[in-house]
PDB file of C-alpha atoms in Angstrom:
ATOM      1  CA  MET A 179     -32.403   3.649  11.763  1.00 80.00           C
ATOM      2  CA  ARG A 180     -34.399   5.217   8.836  1.00 83.00           C
ATOM      3  CA  LYS A 181     -35.779   1.795   7.795  1.00 83.00           C
ATOM      4  CA  LEU A 182     -36.823   1.208  11.099  1.00 81.00           C
ATOM      5  CA  SER A 183     -38.943   4.473  11.134  1.00 80.00           C
ATOM      6  CA  LEU A 184     -41.265   3.306   8.607  1.00 80.00           C
ATOM      7  CA  LYS A 185     -44.700   1.684   9.438  1.00 80.00           C
ATOM      8  CA  SER A 186     -45.170  -2.241   8.415  1.00 80.00           C
ATOM      9  CA  SER A 187     -47.317  -2.402   5.394  1.00 78.00           C
ATOM     10  CA  GLN A 188     -49.419  -4.958   7.073  1.00 78.00           C
ATOM     11  CA  GLY A 189     -49.436  -3.475  10.578  1.00 77.00           C
ATOM     12  CA  GLY A 190     -47.471  -6.586  11.990  1.00 87.00           C
ATOM     13  CA  TYR A 191     -44.144  -6.919  13.620  1.00 90.00           C
ATOM     14  CA  LYS A 192     -40.686  -5.520  11.658  1.00 90.00           C
ATOM     15  CA  VAL A 193     -37.709  -7.650  11.565  1.00 90.00           C
ATOM     16  CA  SER A 194     -34.404  -6.201  11.224  1.00 90.00           C
ATOM     17  CA  VAL A 195     -31.569  -8.936  10.415  1.00 93.00           C
ATOM     18  CA  VAL A 196     -28.199  -7.757  11.116  1.00 92.00           C
ATOM     19  CA  TRP A 197     -25.476  -9.620   9.359  1.00 93.00           C
ATOM     20  CA  LEU A 198     -22.069 -10.085  11.171  1.00 92.00           C
ATOM     21  CA  PRO A 199     -22.828  -7.577  13.687  1.00 92.00           C
ATOM     22  CA  GLU A 200     -19.153  -8.169  15.156  1.00 92.00           C
ATOM     23  CA  ARG A 201     -17.800  -6.100  12.191  1.00 90.00           C
ATOM     24  CA  MET A 202     -19.354  -3.015  13.112  1.00 89.00           C
ATOM     25  CA  ASN A 203     -17.262   0.059  14.226  1.00 89.00           C
ATOM     26  CA  THR A 204     -17.598   1.251  17.695  1.00 86.00           C
ATOM     27  CA  ALA A 205     -19.744   4.201  16.439  1.00 89.00           C
ATOM     28  CA  CYS A 206     -21.998   1.945  14.658  1.00 88.00           C
ATOM     29  CA  ALA A 207     -22.300  -0.375  17.555  1.00 89.00           C
ATOM     30  CA  ASN A 208     -23.305   2.107  19.875  1.00 88.00           C
ATOM     31  CA  LYS A 209     -26.108   3.413  17.531  1.00 86.00           C
ATOM     32  CA  LEU A 210     -27.426  -0.152  17.305  1.00 87.00           C
ATOM     33  CA  LEU A 211     -27.133  -0.363  21.097  1.00 89.00           C
ATOM     34  CA  LYS A 212     -29.641   2.558  21.598  1.00 86.00           C
ATOM     35  CA  LEU A 213     -31.903   0.970  19.148  1.00 87.00           C
ATOM     36  CA  ILE A 214     -31.879  -2.363  20.863  1.00 88.00           C
ATOM     37  CA  GLU A 215     -32.389  -0.675  24.420  1.00 86.00           C
ATOM     38  CA  GLU A 216     -35.474   1.365  23.136  1.00 85.00           C
ATOM     39  CA  PRO A 217     -36.565  -0.582  19.953  1.00 84.00           C
ATOM     40  CA  PRO A 218     -39.458   0.940  17.833  1.00 82.00           C
ATOM     41  CA  GLN A 219     -43.022  -0.784  19.006  1.00 84.00           C
ATOM     42  CA  LYS A 220     -43.312  -4.239  17.256  1.00 87.00           C
ATOM     43  CA  THR A 221     -39.670  -4.773  16.243  1.00 89.00           C
ATOM     44  CA  VAL A 222     -37.367  -7.483  16.506  1.00 91.00           C
ATOM     45  CA  PHE A 223     -33.651  -7.507  15.845  1.00 92.00           C
ATOM     46  CA  ILE A 224     -31.836 -10.765  14.513  1.00 94.00           C
ATOM     47  CA  LEU A 225     -27.953 -10.621  14.811  1.00 94.00           C
ATOM     48  CA  VAL A 226     -26.494 -13.308  12.814  1.00 94.00           C
ATOM     49  CA  CYS A 227     -23.093 -13.448  14.332  1.00 92.00           C
ATOM     50  CA  GLU A 228     -20.232 -15.811  13.876  1.00 88.00           C
ATOM     51  CA  ALA A 229     -17.776 -14.345  16.492  1.00 89.00           C
ATOM     52  CA  PRO A 230     -20.238 -13.289  19.360  1.00 89.00           C
ATOM     53  CA  ASP A 231     -17.171 -12.735  21.617  1.00 89.00           C
ATOM     54  CA  GLN A 232     -16.076  -9.603  19.598  1.00 89.00           C
ATOM     55  CA  LEU A 233     -19.537  -8.031  20.170  1.00 89.00           C
ATOM     56  CA  LEU A 234     -19.698  -5.030  22.578  1.00 87.00           C
ATOM     57  CA  GLU A 235     -20.610  -6.699  26.036  1.00 89.00           C
ATOM     58  CA  THR A 236     -23.227  -3.906  26.198  1.00 89.00           C
ATOM     59  CA  ILE A 237     -24.927  -5.491  23.215  1.00 91.00           C
ATOM     60  CA  ARG A 238     -24.558  -9.069  24.236  1.00 90.00           C
ATOM     61  CA  SER A 239     -26.121  -8.293  27.669  1.00 90.00           C
ATOM     62  CA  ARG A 240     -29.399  -7.179  25.888  1.00 90.00           C
ATOM     63  CA  VAL A 241     -29.877  -9.904  23.284  1.00 91.00           C
ATOM     64  CA  GLN A 242     -30.800 -13.453  23.897  1.00 92.00           C
ATOM     65  CA  ARG A 243     -28.162 -15.904  22.488  1.00 93.00           C
ATOM     66  CA  ILE A 244     -29.155 -18.799  20.277  1.00 94.00           C
ATOM     67  CA  ASP A 245     -26.273 -21.166  19.202  1.00 91.00           C
ATOM     68  CA  VAL A 246     -26.644 -22.735  15.843  1.00 88.00           C
ATOM     69  CA  LYS A 247     -24.621 -26.009  15.997  1.00 89.00           C
ATOM     70  CA  ALA A 248     -22.790 -27.339  13.227  1.00 90.00           C
ATOM     71  CA  LEU A 249     -24.294 -30.252  11.289  1.00 92.00           C
ATOM     72  CA  PRO A 250     -22.567 -33.641  11.726  1.00 92.00           C
ATOM     73  CA  ALA A 251     -20.155 -34.709   8.768  1.00 90.00           C
ATOM     74  CA  PRO A 252     -22.143 -37.913   8.006  1.00 92.00           C
ATOM     75  CA  THR A 253     -25.334 -35.907   7.591  1.00 94.00           C
ATOM     76  CA  ILE A 254     -23.764 -33.408   4.878  1.00 92.00           C
ATOM     77  CA  ALA A 255     -22.190 -36.305   3.201  1.00 91.00           C
ATOM     78  CA  GLN A 256     -25.314 -38.141   2.931  1.00 93.00           C
ATOM     79  CA  ALA A 257     -27.077 -34.907   1.705  1.00 92.00           C
ATOM     80  CA  LEU A 258     -24.596 -34.565  -0.700  1.00 90.00           C
ATOM     81  CA  THR A 259     -24.940 -37.774  -2.257  1.00 91.00           C
ATOM     82  CA  GLU A 260     -28.768 -37.710  -2.243  1.00 90.00           C
ATOM     83  CA  ARG A 261     -29.170 -34.163  -3.399  1.00 89.00           C
ATOM     84  CA  GLN A 262     -26.116 -33.405  -5.606  1.00 86.00           C
ATOM     85  CA  GLY A 263     -25.458 -36.845  -6.894  1.00 85.00           C
ATOM     86  CA  ILE A 264     -21.603 -36.884  -6.166  1.00 84.00           C
ATOM     87  CA  ASP A 265     -20.101 -40.432  -5.276  1.00 85.00           C
ATOM     88  CA  ALA A 266     -19.508 -41.393  -1.572  1.00 87.00           C
ATOM     89  CA  GLU A 267     -15.798 -40.640  -1.434  1.00 84.00           C
ATOM     90  CA  SER A 268     -16.122 -36.965  -2.591  1.00 84.00           C
ATOM     91  CA  ALA A 269     -19.041 -36.671  -0.341  1.00 88.00           C
ATOM     92  CA  GLN A 270     -17.233 -37.847   2.617  1.00 86.00           C
ATOM     93  CA  ARG A 271     -14.112 -35.554   1.757  1.00 85.00           C
ATOM     94  CA  ILE A 272     -16.263 -32.366   1.238  1.00 87.00           C
ATOM     95  CA  SER A 273     -18.250 -32.884   4.305  1.00 89.00           C
ATOM     96  CA  ARG A 274     -15.027 -32.861   6.573  1.00 85.00           C
ATOM     97  CA  LEU A 275     -13.753 -29.747   4.773  1.00 84.00           C
ATOM     98  CA  ALA A 276     -17.167 -28.162   5.421  1.00 86.00           C
ATOM     99  CA  ALA A 277     -16.851 -28.089   9.172  1.00 84.00           C
ATOM    100  CA  GLY A 278     -20.529 -28.431   9.940  1.00 89.00           C
ATOM    101  CA  SER A 279     -21.495 -25.797   7.039  1.00 89.00           C
ATOM    102  CA  TRP A 280     -23.991 -26.816   4.305  1.00 90.00           C
ATOM    103  CA  LEU A 281     -23.151 -23.830   2.592  1.00 87.00           C
ATOM    104  CA  HIS A 282     -19.527 -24.333   2.605  1.00 85.00           C
ATOM    105  CA  ALA A 283     -20.102 -27.771   1.264  1.00 87.00           C
ATOM    106  CA  LEU A 284     -22.165 -26.572  -1.624  1.00 86.00           C
ATOM    107  CA  GLN A 285     -19.326 -23.915  -2.336  1.00 80.00           C
ATOM    108  CA  GLU A 286     -16.697 -26.662  -2.536  1.00 78.00           C
ATOM    109  CA  LEU A 287     -18.692 -28.084  -5.548  1.00 77.00           C
ATOM    110  CA  GLN A 288     -18.547 -24.972  -7.371  1.00 72.00           C
ATOM    111  CA  VAL A 289     -16.100 -24.958 -10.160  1.00 51.00           C
ATOM    112  CA  GLY A 290     -13.398 -22.001  -9.966  1.00 51.00           C
ATOM    113  CA  THR A 291     -13.943 -21.615  -6.420  1.00 73.00           C
ATOM    114  CA  GLU A 292     -11.809 -19.115  -4.492  1.00 85.00           C
ATOM    115  CA  ASN A 293     -10.230 -21.823  -2.905  1.00 84.00           C
ATOM    116  CA  GLU A 294      -8.858 -23.167  -6.008  1.00 88.00           C
ATOM    117  CA  LEU A 295      -7.201 -19.662  -6.641  1.00 92.00           C
ATOM    118  CA  PHE A 296      -5.643 -19.785  -3.011  1.00 95.00           C
ATOM    119  CA  LEU A 297      -4.478 -23.353  -3.531  1.00 95.00           C
ATOM    120  CA  ASP A 298      -2.539 -22.177  -6.972  1.00 96.00           C
ATOM    121  CA  LEU A 299      -1.001 -19.191  -4.934  1.00 97.00           C
ATOM    122  CA  PHE A 300       0.139 -21.340  -2.037  1.00 97.00           C
ATOM    123  CA  ILE A 301       1.982 -23.701  -4.638  1.00 97.00           C
ATOM    124  CA  GLN A 302       3.555 -20.750  -6.237  1.00 97.00           C
ATOM    125  CA  LEU A 303       4.646 -19.312  -3.074  1.00 97.00           C
ATOM    126  CA  MET A 304       6.175 -22.791  -1.789  1.00 97.00           C
ATOM    127  CA  ARG A 305       7.816 -23.650  -5.193  1.00 96.00           C
ATOM    128  CA  LEU A 306       9.351 -20.027  -5.686  1.00 97.00           C
ATOM    129  CA  ALA A 307      10.391 -19.760  -2.196  1.00 97.00           C
ATOM    130  CA  TYR A 308      12.130 -23.230  -2.328  1.00 95.00           C
ATOM    131  CA  GLN A 309      14.037 -22.370  -5.344  1.00 95.00           C
ATOM    132  CA  ARG A 310      14.903 -18.980  -4.091  1.00 95.00           C
ATOM    133  CA  LYS A 311      13.489 -17.036  -7.074  1.00 96.00           C
ATOM    134  CA  VAL A 312      13.247 -13.620  -5.156  1.00 96.00           C
ATOM    135  CA  ARG A 313      12.266 -11.755  -8.264  1.00 96.00           C
ATOM    136  CA  ASP A 314       9.262 -14.034  -8.981  1.00 97.00           C
ATOM    137  CA  LEU A 315       8.408 -13.705  -5.236  1.00 97.00           C
ATOM    138  CA  LYS A 316       8.151  -9.879  -5.664  1.00 97.00           C
ATOM    139  CA  LYS A 317       5.714 -10.428  -8.611  1.00 97.00           C
ATOM    140  CA  TRP A 318       3.869 -12.971  -6.433  1.00 97.00           C
ATOM    141  CA  SER A 319       3.733 -10.345  -3.505  1.00 97.00           C
ATOM    142  CA  GLU A 320       2.467  -7.729  -6.189  1.00 97.00           C
ATOM    143  CA  THR A 321      -0.436 -10.252  -7.276  1.00 97.00           C
ATOM    144  CA  MET A 322      -1.474 -10.412  -3.483  1.00 97.00           C
ATOM    145  CA  ALA A 323      -1.392  -6.839  -2.940  1.00 96.00           C
ATOM    146  CA  ALA A 324      -3.866  -6.392  -6.066  1.00 96.00           C
ATOM    147  CA  PHE A 325      -6.584  -8.207  -3.942  1.00 96.00           C
ATOM    148  CA  GLY A 326      -8.665  -6.230  -1.402  1.00 93.00           C
ATOM    149  CA  ARG A 327      -7.726  -6.724   2.180  1.00 94.00           C
ATOM    150  CA  GLU A 328     -10.631  -8.917   3.008  1.00 93.00           C
ATOM    151  CA  LYS A 329      -9.329 -11.463   0.116  1.00 95.00           C
ATOM    152  CA  GLN A 330      -5.736 -11.079   1.537  1.00 97.00           C
ATOM    153  CA  ARG A 331      -6.986 -12.036   5.016  1.00 95.00           C
ATOM    154  CA  ARG A 332      -9.043 -14.999   3.555  1.00 93.00           C
ATOM    155  CA  PHE A 333      -5.704 -16.049   1.710  1.00 96.00           C
ATOM    156  CA  LEU A 334      -3.778 -16.070   4.861  1.00 97.00           C
ATOM    157  CA  ALA A 335      -6.682 -17.832   6.691  1.00 94.00           C
ATOM    158  CA  TYR A 336      -6.284 -20.581   4.020  1.00 94.00           C
ATOM    159  CA  PHE A 337      -2.395 -20.549   4.054  1.00 97.00           C
ATOM    160  CA  LEU A 338      -2.886 -21.386   8.245  1.00 97.00           C
ATOM    161  CA  ARG A 339      -5.022 -24.209   7.202  1.00 93.00           C
ATOM    162  CA  LEU A 340      -3.126 -25.814   4.470  1.00 95.00           C
ATOM    163  CA  ALA A 341       0.083 -25.429   6.590  1.00 96.00           C
ATOM    164  CA  ARG A 342      -1.535 -27.248   9.421  1.00 95.00           C
ATOM    165  CA  GLU A 343      -2.572 -30.100   6.911  1.00 95.00           C
ATOM    166  CA  ASN A 344       0.605 -30.535   5.402  1.00 96.00           C
ATOM    167  CA  PHE A 345       2.016 -30.831   9.001  1.00 97.00           C
ATOM    168  CA  MET A 346      -0.304 -33.282   9.897  1.00 95.00           C
ATOM    169  CA  PHE A 347      -0.044 -35.235   6.582  1.00 95.00           C
ATOM    170  CA  ASN A 348       3.344 -36.414   7.733  1.00 94.00           C
ATOM    171  CA  PHE A 349       1.896 -38.598  10.438  1.00 93.00           C
ATOM    172  CA  GLN A 350      -0.052 -40.711   7.890  1.00 89.00           C
ATOM    173  CA  GLN A 351      -3.322 -40.490   9.718  1.00 87.00           C
ATOM    174  CA  PRO A 352      -6.020 -39.707   7.180  1.00 81.00           C
ATOM    175  CA  GLU A 353      -8.545 -39.153  10.072  1.00 80.00           C
ATOM    176  CA  LEU A 354      -6.406 -36.041  10.864  1.00 82.00           C
ATOM    177  CA  CYS A 355      -6.451 -34.257   7.566  1.00 84.00           C
ATOM    178  CA  TYR A 356      -8.982 -32.317   5.904  1.00 86.00           C
ATOM    179  CA  MET A 357      -7.886 -31.552   2.302  1.00 87.00           C
ATOM    180  CA  THR A 358      -9.615 -31.808  -0.939  1.00 84.00           C
ATOM    181  CA  LEU A 359      -7.935 -34.211  -3.579  1.00 84.00           C
ATOM    182  CA  ALA A 360      -6.088 -31.535  -5.330  1.00 89.00           C
ATOM    183  CA  GLU A 361      -4.642 -30.291  -1.927  1.00 92.00           C
ATOM    184  CA  GLU A 362      -3.584 -33.831  -0.999  1.00 92.00           C
ATOM    185  CA  GLN A 363      -2.065 -34.405  -4.163  1.00 93.00           C
ATOM    186  CA  PHE A 364       0.326 -31.326  -3.674  1.00 96.00           C
ATOM    187  CA  ALA A 365       0.912 -32.777   0.092  1.00 95.00           C
ATOM    188  CA  LYS A 366       2.262 -35.865  -1.128  1.00 94.00           C
ATOM    189  CA  ASN A 367       5.619 -34.470  -2.089  1.00 94.00           C
ATOM    190  CA  PHE A 368       5.404 -31.032  -0.283  1.00 96.00           C
ATOM    191  CA  ALA A 369       4.301 -32.034   3.274  1.00 95.00           C
ATOM    192  CA  ARG A 370       8.024 -33.122   4.351  1.00 95.00           C
ATOM    193  CA  PHE A 371       9.076 -29.511   4.129  1.00 96.00           C
ATOM    194  CA  VAL A 372       6.493 -28.530   6.703  1.00 96.00           C
ATOM    195  CA  ASN A 373       7.608 -30.314   9.746  1.00 95.00           C
ATOM    196  CA  GLU A 374       8.367 -29.834  13.815  1.00 95.00           C
ATOM    197  CA  HIS A 375      11.419 -27.790  12.905  1.00 94.00           C
ATOM    198  CA  ASN A 376       9.442 -24.993  11.222  1.00 96.00           C
ATOM    199  CA  ILE A 377       5.765 -25.350  11.765  1.00 97.00           C
ATOM    200  CA  LEU A 378       5.429 -23.051  14.630  1.00 97.00           C
ATOM    201  CA  SER A 379       7.514 -20.264  13.044  1.00 97.00           C
ATOM    202  CA  ILE A 380       5.314 -20.519   9.789  1.00 97.00           C
ATOM    203  CA  THR A 381       2.362 -20.217  12.018  1.00 97.00           C
ATOM    204  CA  ASP A 382       3.512 -17.065  13.514  1.00 97.00           C
ATOM    205  CA  LEU A 383       4.898 -15.452  10.318  1.00 97.00           C
ATOM    206  CA  ALA A 384       1.295 -16.113   8.707  1.00 97.00           C
ATOM    207  CA  ASN A 385      -0.561 -14.750  12.069  1.00 97.00           C
ATOM    208  CA  ARG A 386       1.609 -11.728  11.868  1.00 97.00           C
ATOM    209  CA  ALA A 387       0.791 -11.011   8.319  1.00 97.00           C
ATOM    210  CA  TYR A 388      -2.927 -11.580   9.197  1.00 96.00           C
ATOM    211  CA  ARG A 389      -2.458  -8.902  11.632  1.00 96.00           C
ATOM    212  CA  ASP A 390      -0.565  -6.470   9.758  1.00 97.00           C
ATOM    213  CA  ILE A 391      -2.967  -6.477   6.850  1.00 96.00           C
ATOM    214  CA  GLY A 392      -5.862  -5.902   9.206  1.00 92.00           C
ATOM    215  CA  GLN A 393      -4.065  -2.761  10.570  1.00 93.00           C
ATOM    216  CA  ASN A 394      -3.850  -1.388   7.055  1.00 93.00           C
ATOM    217  CA  ALA A 395       0.092  -1.927   6.691  1.00 95.00           C
ATOM    218  CA  ASN A 396       1.230  -1.734   2.916  1.00 96.00           C
ATOM    219  CA  ALA A 397       0.239  -5.082   1.453  1.00 96.00           C
ATOM    220  CA  LYS A 398       3.417  -5.021  -0.920  1.00 96.00           C
ATOM    221  CA  ILE A 399       5.698  -5.109   1.777  1.00 97.00           C
ATOM    222  CA  VAL A 400       3.864  -7.331   3.998  1.00 97.00           C
ATOM    223  CA  PHE A 401       3.592 -10.051   1.294  1.00 98.00           C
ATOM    224  CA  PHE A 402       7.064  -9.774  -0.182  1.00 98.00           C
ATOM    225  CA  ASP A 403       8.652  -9.722   3.474  1.00 97.00           C
ATOM    226  CA  PHE A 404       6.147 -12.979   4.040  1.00 98.00           C
ATOM    227  CA  ALA A 405       7.629 -14.665   0.921  1.00 97.00           C
ATOM    228  CA  LEU A 406      11.175 -13.777   1.668  1.00 97.00           C
ATOM    229  CA  GLN A 407      10.971 -15.346   5.113  1.00 97.00           C
ATOM    230  CA  MET A 408       9.414 -18.541   3.804  1.00 96.00           C
ATOM    231  CA  ILE A 409      12.697 -18.971   1.941  1.00 96.00           C
ATOM    232  CA  VAL A 410      14.360 -19.514   5.129  1.00 95.00           C
ATOM    233  CA  LEU A 411      11.830 -21.278   6.962  1.00 96.00           C
ATOM    234  CA  LEU A 412      11.634 -23.913   4.118  1.00 93.00           C
ATOM    235  CA  LYS A 413      15.260 -24.746   4.545  1.00 83.00           C
ATOM    236  CA  ALA A 414      14.717 -25.208   8.244  1.00 62.00           C
TER     237      ALA A 414
END
């Protein structure tokens, strides 16, 4: 509001880009709504949104929606080969993981990405749960609790994806699986432990943990309970 009260230095339009507006709290959203209803002269708002259904209905009704479609996997694969100089097989694997996002494809190329950390944490959890090492699982949960809540939720989202991929790996249909080479190498020996007997329970467990973290539950308790229940589910 303060910035939009300033005059344009060249006398033209002012453009306000609002990144991920669906994450605004109610008070902030209502403030923005008033600005959108009665915008300053020559002012344009661009709301860049990943989950438009989570926006207030009153805001959605006052904006023009423009959907930006995902890029086809072959297009991303070709660009990775031509612009980044990687081999065709790696480009194809990354393009499928990117789910239509060029930015995500570039992030997969970076060394030491967050997903590598998450894969390591996933492997630790599964091995310790299978071996029933409760003391080590407690240390694992304390490591998770040290992360910020957004990072914890990103890990749980990653966990859900990898649980799904390991389940699908059992069907031996490569076109149904979306994994990096490192993830696939672990899945070769682990996937059989994620099956029709426990996949729904594992998914429900991770979704509950995701919800609890979002509601500011004690992270140590949430992740330790999550880890202990994995012991039971892996034996299903």
